[in-house]
PDB file of C-alpha atoms in Angstrom:
ATOM      1  CA  UNK A  30      -0.132   0.017   0.151  1.00 89.00           C
ATOM      2  CA  UNK A  31       1.003   3.558  -0.314  1.00 84.00           C
ATOM      3  CA  UNK A  32       1.931   6.117   2.285  1.00 90.00           C
ATOM      4  CA  UNK A  33       2.395   9.555   1.675  1.00 85.00           C
ATOM      5  CA  UNK A  34       5.841  11.104   2.275  1.00 85.00           C
ATOM      6  CA  UNK A  35       4.423  14.758   4.004  1.00 84.00           C
ATOM      7  CA  UNK A  36       7.826  15.466   5.358  1.00 88.00           C
ATOM      8  CA  UNK A  37      11.051  14.368   6.413  1.00 87.00           C
ATOM      9  CA  UNK A  38      11.787  12.443   9.707  1.00 91.00           C
ATOM     10  CA  UNK A  39      12.634  14.970  12.301  1.00 92.00           C
ATOM     11  CA  UNK A  40      15.971  15.143  14.172  1.00 91.00           C
ATOM     12  CA  UNK A  41      15.157  17.691  16.792  1.00 95.00           C
ATOM     13  CA  UNK A  42      12.088  18.311  19.261  1.00 95.00           C
ATOM     14  CA  UNK A  43      11.420  21.645  17.614  1.00 95.00           C
ATOM     15  CA  UNK A  44      11.179  20.150  13.988  1.00 95.00           C
ATOM     16  CA  UNK A  45       8.943  17.169  15.332  1.00 95.00           C
ATOM     17  CA  UNK A  46       6.560  19.842  17.105  1.00 95.00           C
ATOM     18  CA  UNK A  47       6.548  21.693  13.710  1.00 95.00           C
ATOM     19  CA  UNK A  48       5.203  18.529  11.454  1.00 95.00           C
ATOM     20  CA  UNK A  49       2.634  17.970  14.260  1.00 95.00           C
ATOM     21  CA  UNK A  50       1.475  21.687  14.210  1.00 94.00           C
ATOM     22  CA  UNK A  51       1.438  21.833  10.531  1.00 94.00           C
ATOM     23  CA  UNK A  52      -0.350  18.004  10.143  1.00 95.00           C
ATOM     24  CA  UNK A  53      -2.816  18.559  12.596  1.00 94.00           C
ATOM     25  CA  UNK A  54      -5.060  20.991  10.066  1.00 94.00           C
ATOM     26  CA  UNK A  55      -5.206  17.566   7.933  1.00 95.00           C
ATOM     27  CA  UNK A  56      -7.100  15.714  10.494  1.00 96.00           C
ATOM     28  CA  UNK A  57     -10.678  14.758   9.358  1.00 96.00           C
ATOM     29  CA  UNK A  58     -13.173  13.490  12.294  1.00 95.00           C
ATOM     30  CA  UNK A  59     -15.964  12.345   9.840  1.00 96.00           C
ATOM     31  CA  UNK A  60     -15.739   9.216   7.767  1.00 95.00           C
ATOM     32  CA  UNK A  61     -17.042   5.548   7.028  1.00 96.00           C
ATOM     33  CA  UNK A  62     -18.965   3.902   9.291  1.00 96.00           C
ATOM     34  CA  UNK A  63     -18.203   0.088   8.067  1.00 95.00           C
ATOM     35  CA  UNK A  64     -15.112  -1.618   7.181  1.00 97.00           C
ATOM     36  CA  UNK A  65     -14.204  -4.712   5.090  1.00 96.00           C
ATOM     37  CA  UNK A  66     -10.414  -5.048   6.424  1.00 98.00           C
ATOM     38  CA  UNK A  67      -8.935  -3.679   9.666  1.00 98.00           C
ATOM     39  CA  UNK A  68      -5.163  -3.529  10.547  1.00 98.00           C
ATOM     40  CA  UNK A  69      -3.874  -3.506  14.263  1.00 97.00           C
ATOM     41  CA  UNK A  70      -0.299  -1.925  14.527  1.00 97.00           C
ATOM     42  CA  UNK A  71       1.887  -2.173  17.573  1.00 95.00           C
ATOM     43  CA  UNK A  72       5.665  -2.195  18.229  1.00 94.00           C
ATOM     44  CA  UNK A  73       7.647  -4.219  20.951  1.00 94.00           C
ATOM     45  CA  UNK A  74      11.055  -2.763  22.211  1.00 92.00           C
ATOM     46  CA  UNK A  75      14.055  -4.927  22.951  1.00 88.00           C
ATOM     47  CA  UNK A  76      15.859  -2.915  25.678  1.00 83.00           C
ATOM     48  CA  UNK A  77      15.793   1.102  24.972  1.00 81.00           C
ATOM     49  CA  UNK A  78      15.884   1.490  21.208  1.00 85.00           C
ATOM     50  CA  UNK A  79      15.885  -1.930  19.346  1.00 92.00           C
ATOM     51  CA  UNK A  80      12.142  -2.542  18.190  1.00 93.00           C
ATOM     52  CA  UNK A  81       9.909  -4.753  15.961  1.00 95.00           C
ATOM     53  CA  UNK A  82       6.943  -3.401  14.478  1.00 95.00           C
ATOM     54  CA  UNK A  83       3.768  -5.120  13.372  1.00 96.00           C
ATOM     55  CA  UNK A  84       1.009  -4.922  11.209  1.00 97.00           C
ATOM     56  CA  UNK A  85      -1.709  -7.517  10.913  1.00 97.00           C
ATOM     57  CA  UNK A  86      -4.837  -7.232   8.709  1.00 98.00           C
ATOM     58  CA  UNK A  87      -7.623  -8.693   9.487  1.00 97.00           C
ATOM     59  CA  UNK A  88     -11.020  -9.666   7.771  1.00 96.00           C
ATOM     60  CA  UNK A  89     -13.413  -7.373   9.774  1.00 95.00           C
ATOM     61  CA  UNK A  90     -16.328  -9.811   9.834  1.00 92.00           C
ATOM     62  CA  UNK A  91     -14.518 -12.860  10.678  1.00 94.00           C
ATOM     63  CA  UNK A  92     -11.542 -11.552  12.456  1.00 94.00           C
ATOM     64  CA  UNK A  93      -9.379 -13.991  10.582  1.00 94.00           C
ATOM     65  CA  UNK A  94      -5.961 -12.666   9.355  1.00 95.00           C
ATOM     66  CA  UNK A  95      -5.343 -11.426   6.194  1.00 97.00           C
ATOM     67  CA  UNK A  96      -1.740 -10.363   6.033  1.00 97.00           C
ATOM     68  CA  UNK A  97       1.018  -9.512   8.337  1.00 97.00           C
ATOM     69  CA  UNK A  98       4.292  -7.749   8.007  1.00 96.00           C
ATOM     70  CA  UNK A  99       6.923  -7.473  10.733  1.00 96.00           C
ATOM     71  CA  UNK A 100       9.964  -4.877  10.533  1.00 95.00           C
ATOM     72  CA  UNK A 101      12.809  -4.985  12.817  1.00 94.00           C
ATOM     73  CA  UNK A 102      14.686  -1.600  13.329  1.00 89.00           C
ATOM     74  CA  UNK A 103      15.809   1.141  16.154  1.00 89.00           C
ATOM     75  CA  UNK A 104      13.821   3.812  17.599  1.00 91.00           C
ATOM     76  CA  UNK A 105      13.903   6.812  15.243  1.00 88.00           C
ATOM     77  CA  UNK A 106      13.861   9.512  17.847  1.00 89.00           C
ATOM     78  CA  UNK A 107      14.837  10.055  21.708  1.00 89.00           C
ATOM     79  CA  UNK A 108      12.029   9.667  24.089  1.00 89.00           C
ATOM     80  CA  UNK A 109      10.097  13.012  24.475  1.00 91.00           C
ATOM     81  CA  UNK A 110       6.648  13.295  26.052  1.00 89.00           C
ATOM     82  CA  UNK A 111       4.371  14.076  23.424  1.00 90.00           C
ATOM     83  CA  UNK A 112       6.423  12.905  20.603  1.00 92.00           C
ATOM     84  CA  UNK A 113       6.882   9.526  21.337  1.00 90.00           C
ATOM     85  CA  UNK A 114       5.160   8.835  18.009  1.00 92.00           C
ATOM     86  CA  UNK A 115       8.468   9.709  16.040  1.00 93.00           C
ATOM     87  CA  UNK A 116      10.194   6.797  17.537  1.00 92.00           C
ATOM     88  CA  UNK A 117       8.073   4.170  15.927  1.00 92.00           C
ATOM     89  CA  UNK A 118       6.785   5.895  12.892  1.00 93.00           C
ATOM     90  CA  UNK A 119       9.485   5.018  10.234  1.00 93.00           C
ATOM     91  CA  UNK A 120       9.066   1.539  10.824  1.00 94.00           C
ATOM     92  CA  UNK A 121       5.444   1.324  11.172  1.00 95.00           C
ATOM     93  CA  UNK A 122       5.475   3.069   7.710  1.00 94.00           C
ATOM     94  CA  UNK A 123       7.961   0.734   6.334  1.00 95.00           C
ATOM     95  CA  UNK A 124       5.650  -2.179   7.710  1.00 96.00           C
ATOM     96  CA  UNK A 125       2.635  -0.522   6.389  1.00 96.00           C
ATOM     97  CA  UNK A 126       4.518   0.266   2.887  1.00 96.00           C
ATOM     98  CA  UNK A 127       4.830  -3.879   2.665  1.00 96.00           C
ATOM     99  CA  UNK A 128       1.495  -4.755   2.481  1.00 97.00           C
ATOM    100  CA  UNK A 129      -0.217  -6.042  -0.556  1.00 96.00           C
ATOM    101  CA  UNK A 130      -3.289  -5.476   0.687  1.00 96.00           C
ATOM    102  CA  UNK A 131      -4.823  -1.880   1.769  1.00 96.00           C
ATOM    103  CA  UNK A 132      -7.202  -1.922   5.049  1.00 97.00           C
ATOM    104  CA  UNK A 133     -10.026   0.254   5.685  1.00 97.00           C
ATOM    105  CA  UNK A 134      -9.216   1.240   9.312  1.00 98.00           C
ATOM    106  CA  UNK A 135      -5.779   1.523  11.416  1.00 98.00           C
ATOM    107  CA  UNK A 136      -6.361   0.193  14.653  1.00 98.00           C
ATOM    108  CA  UNK A 137      -3.396   1.939  17.025  1.00 96.00           C
ATOM    109  CA  UNK A 138      -1.964   1.010  20.088  1.00 93.00           C
ATOM    110  CA  UNK A 139      -1.559   4.728  21.088  1.00 93.00           C
ATOM    111  CA  UNK A 140      -3.706   7.836  21.275  1.00 96.00           C
ATOM    112  CA  UNK A 141      -5.364  10.106  18.321  1.00 96.00           C
ATOM    113  CA  UNK A 142      -6.672  13.294  19.584  1.00 96.00           C
ATOM    114  CA  UNK A 143      -6.033  12.715  23.026  1.00 96.00           C
ATOM    115  CA  UNK A 144      -2.402  13.947  23.078  1.00 95.00           C
ATOM    116  CA  UNK A 145      -0.808  17.035  24.173  1.00 92.00           C
ATOM    117  CA  UNK A 146      -0.797  18.607  20.883  1.00 92.00           C
ATOM    118  CA  UNK A 147      -3.656  16.938  19.672  1.00 94.00           C
ATOM    119  CA  UNK A 148      -2.047  14.897  17.504  1.00 95.00           C
ATOM    120  CA  UNK A 149      -1.081  11.407  18.489  1.00 95.00           C
ATOM    121  CA  UNK A 150       0.416   8.214  16.475  1.00 96.00           C
ATOM    122  CA  UNK A 151      -3.328   7.199  14.989  1.00 97.00           C
ATOM    123  CA  UNK A 152      -3.843  10.939  13.717  1.00 97.00           C
ATOM    124  CA  UNK A 153      -0.300  11.207  12.163  1.00 96.00           C
ATOM    125  CA  UNK A 154      -0.706   7.380  10.395  1.00 96.00           C
ATOM    126  CA  UNK A 155      -4.025   8.330   9.331  1.00 97.00           C
ATOM    127  CA  UNK A 156      -2.971  11.539   7.472  1.00 96.00           C
ATOM    128  CA  UNK A 157       0.128   9.988   6.045  1.00 96.00           C
ATOM    129  CA  UNK A 158      -1.908   6.886   4.958  1.00 96.00           C
ATOM    130  CA  UNK A 159      -5.429   9.035   3.937  1.00 95.00           C
ATOM    131  CA  UNK A 160      -6.983   5.833   5.915  1.00 97.00           C
ATOM    132  CA  UNK A 161      -9.288   6.027   8.666  1.00 98.00           C
ATOM    133  CA  UNK A 162      -7.589   5.595  11.911  1.00 98.00           C
ATOM    134  CA  UNK A 163      -8.325   5.063  15.464  1.00 98.00           C
ATOM    135  CA  UNK A 164      -5.872   5.299  18.869  1.00 97.00           C
ATOM    136  CA  UNK A 165      -6.717   2.777  21.553  1.00 97.00           C
ATOM    137  CA  UNK A 166      -4.806   3.492  24.646  1.00 95.00           C
ATOM    138  CA  UNK A 167      -4.143   0.905  27.629  1.00 94.00           C
ATOM    139  CA  UNK A 168      -3.769   4.152  30.108  1.00 94.00           C
ATOM    140  CA  UNK A 169      -5.192   7.698  30.472  1.00 92.00           C
ATOM    141  CA  UNK A 170      -2.778  10.042  28.942  1.00 91.00           C
ATOM    142  CA  UNK A 171      -4.395  13.419  28.596  1.00 94.00           C
ATOM    143  CA  UNK A 172      -7.562  15.127  29.928  1.00 94.00           C
ATOM    144  CA  UNK A 173      -9.882  13.814  32.596  1.00 95.00           C
ATOM    145  CA  UNK A 174     -12.903  11.501  32.588  1.00 96.00           C
ATOM    146  CA  UNK A 175     -15.444   9.996  34.906  1.00 96.00           C
ATOM    147  CA  UNK A 176     -15.149   5.989  35.699  1.00 95.00           C
ATOM    148  CA  UNK A 177     -17.638   4.330  32.875  1.00 96.00           C
ATOM    149  CA  UNK A 178     -20.214   1.753  34.189  1.00 95.00           C
ATOM    150  CA  UNK A 179     -19.403  -1.795  34.826  1.00 95.00           C
ATOM    151  CA  UNK A 180     -21.099  -3.158  31.867  1.00 96.00           C
ATOM    152  CA  UNK A 181     -19.577  -3.819  28.448  1.00 97.00           C
ATOM    153  CA  UNK A 182     -20.138  -0.882  26.043  1.00 96.00           C
ATOM    154  CA  UNK A 183     -20.433   1.952  29.011  1.00 97.00           C
ATOM    155  CA  UNK A 184     -18.016   4.665  28.137  1.00 98.00           C
ATOM    156  CA  UNK A 185     -17.533   8.345  29.480  1.00 98.00           C
ATOM    157  CA  UNK A 186     -16.345  11.390  28.131  1.00 98.00           C
ATOM    158  CA  UNK A 187     -12.313  12.223  28.158  1.00 98.00           C
ATOM    159  CA  UNK A 188     -12.288  16.213  28.206  1.00 97.00           C
ATOM    160  CA  UNK A 189      -8.927  18.050  28.011  1.00 96.00           C
ATOM    161  CA  UNK A 190      -8.823  21.726  28.025  1.00 93.00           C
ATOM    162  CA  UNK A 191     -12.485  22.121  27.452  1.00 94.00           C
ATOM    163  CA  UNK A 192     -12.802  19.755  24.327  1.00 95.00           C
ATOM    164  CA  UNK A 193     -13.756  16.071  24.266  1.00 96.00           C
ATOM    165  CA  UNK A 194     -10.834  14.349  22.730  1.00 97.00           C
ATOM    166  CA  UNK A 195     -11.856  10.677  23.209  1.00 97.00           C
ATOM    167  CA  UNK A 196     -13.855   8.068  25.313  1.00 98.00           C
ATOM    168  CA  UNK A 197     -13.181   5.701  28.385  1.00 98.00           C
ATOM    169  CA  UNK A 198     -14.903   2.482  27.022  1.00 98.00           C
ATOM    170  CA  UNK A 199     -15.498  -0.546  29.022  1.00 98.00           C
ATOM    171  CA  UNK A 200     -14.910  -3.337  26.397  1.00 97.00           C
ATOM    172  CA  UNK A 201     -15.409  -5.902  28.879  1.00 96.00           C
ATOM    173  CA  UNK A 202     -17.601  -5.974  32.153  1.00 96.00           C
ATOM    174  CA  UNK A 203     -15.813  -5.286  35.440  1.00 92.00           C
ATOM    175  CA  UNK A 204     -12.334  -5.110  33.538  1.00 95.00           C
ATOM    176  CA  UNK A 205     -10.445  -1.860  32.923  1.00 96.00           C
ATOM    177  CA  UNK A 206     -11.577   0.517  30.351  1.00 97.00           C
ATOM    178  CA  UNK A 207      -9.877   1.203  26.928  1.00 97.00           C
ATOM    179  CA  UNK A 208      -9.113   4.924  25.992  1.00 98.00           C
ATOM    180  CA  UNK A 209     -10.548   5.491  22.681  1.00 98.00           C
ATOM    181  CA  UNK A 210      -9.759   8.587  20.344  1.00 97.00           C
ATOM    182  CA  UNK A 211     -10.172   9.738  16.723  1.00 97.00           C
ATOM    183  CA  UNK A 212      -6.881   9.370  14.673  1.00 97.00           C
ATOM    184  CA  UNK A 213      -8.339  10.556  10.971  1.00 98.00           C
ATOM    185  CA  UNK A 214     -11.351  10.092   9.106  1.00 98.00           C
ATOM    186  CA  UNK A 215     -13.687   8.476  11.799  1.00 98.00           C
ATOM    187  CA  UNK A 216     -16.213   9.846  14.045  1.00 97.00           C
ATOM    188  CA  UNK A 217     -16.129   9.217  17.777  1.00 97.00           C
ATOM    189  CA  UNK A 218     -19.073   7.364  17.754  1.00 97.00           C
ATOM    190  CA  UNK A 219     -17.668   5.059  14.654  1.00 98.00           C
ATOM    191  CA  UNK A 220     -14.219   4.543  16.674  1.00 98.00           C
ATOM    192  CA  UNK A 221     -16.281   3.579  19.677  1.00 98.00           C
ATOM    193  CA  UNK A 222     -18.479   1.234  17.786  1.00 97.00           C
ATOM    194  CA  UNK A 223     -15.673  -0.670  16.065  1.00 97.00           C
ATOM    195  CA  UNK A 224     -13.311  -0.854  19.184  1.00 97.00           C
ATOM    196  CA  UNK A 225     -16.291  -2.444  20.957  1.00 96.00           C
ATOM    197  CA  UNK A 226     -17.204  -4.706  18.194  1.00 95.00           C
ATOM    198  CA  UNK A 227     -13.370  -5.687  17.590  1.00 97.00           C
ATOM    199  CA  UNK A 228     -12.922  -6.402  21.129  1.00 96.00           C
ATOM    200  CA  UNK A 229     -15.912  -9.337  21.603  1.00 91.00           C
ATOM    201  CA  UNK A 230     -13.645 -11.399  23.759  1.00 93.00           C
ATOM    202  CA  UNK A 231     -11.025  -9.728  25.274  1.00 95.00           C
ATOM    203  CA  UNK A 232     -10.149  -5.982  26.605  1.00 96.00           C
ATOM    204  CA  UNK A 233      -8.239  -5.132  23.748  1.00 96.00           C
ATOM    205  CA  UNK A 234      -9.423  -5.236  19.963  1.00 97.00           C
ATOM    206  CA  UNK A 235      -8.283  -8.284  18.058  1.00 96.00           C
ATOM    207  CA  UNK A 236      -6.201  -6.319  15.763  1.00 97.00           C
ATOM    208  CA  UNK A 237      -4.191  -4.904  18.433  1.00 96.00           C
ATOM    209  CA  UNK A 238      -3.999  -8.295  20.168  1.00 96.00           C
ATOM    210  CA  UNK A 239      -2.598  -9.701  17.069  1.00 96.00           C
ATOM    211  CA  UNK A 240      -0.104  -7.008  16.328  1.00 96.00           C
ATOM    212  CA  UNK A 241       1.207  -7.008  19.856  1.00 95.00           C
ATOM    213  CA  UNK A 242       1.634 -11.026  19.854  1.00 95.00           C
ATOM    214  CA  UNK A 243       3.568 -10.487  16.626  1.00 94.00           C
ATOM    215  CA  UNK A 244       5.880  -7.857  17.649  1.00 94.00           C
ATOM    216  CA  UNK A 245       6.831 -10.079  20.696  1.00 91.00           C
ATOM    217  CA  UNK A 246       6.833 -13.310  18.764  1.00 89.00           C
ATOM    218  CA  UNK A 247       7.739 -12.503  15.187  1.00 83.00           C
ATOM    219  CA  UNK A 248       9.082 -16.048  14.350  1.00 71.00           C
TER     220      UNK A 248
END
């Protein structure tokens, strides 16, 4: 699949922040509501800088794997809060470019609008690929939220600086919520519905679970 080269990979904090500020205006918050193929993306670290990036494409109906790609490399940027995506983006882009199919939705282990600069990994990957993207975080990152109800499907808004930037979503009864935020070309309602549908059995949606397992056990 094709990934647009909208900018060189930054080498300084100022360059990285400038990229986020420039591309933030490209984010679209509406888009399709149904998808045929969904891709999960995750990165596993070996020590401080060595990493394995994995992309797994699933059939959205059966949740069976269609294609998968693994890339080994090194973190491309220092660890800086709010700029963490730049450590992983080059490897994830290389993995996406090796896909022979084009997914309709990217499900990222990370954040979208729920980010200090309003432009997390899911936003960045969505803008670079032009594909709908959603971020699913395991822990809260920015903003505040009330605890959602204990039942599956319960959610509460995540509010940051007066704006709703995502939802704390209970995907399984009495299990810790996940933190859903829009990345690109998707509404918050659709993002919530998709994450819930893709997490039919476990806390995390299946595309991320598959990508996490592949990144940890690429052999």
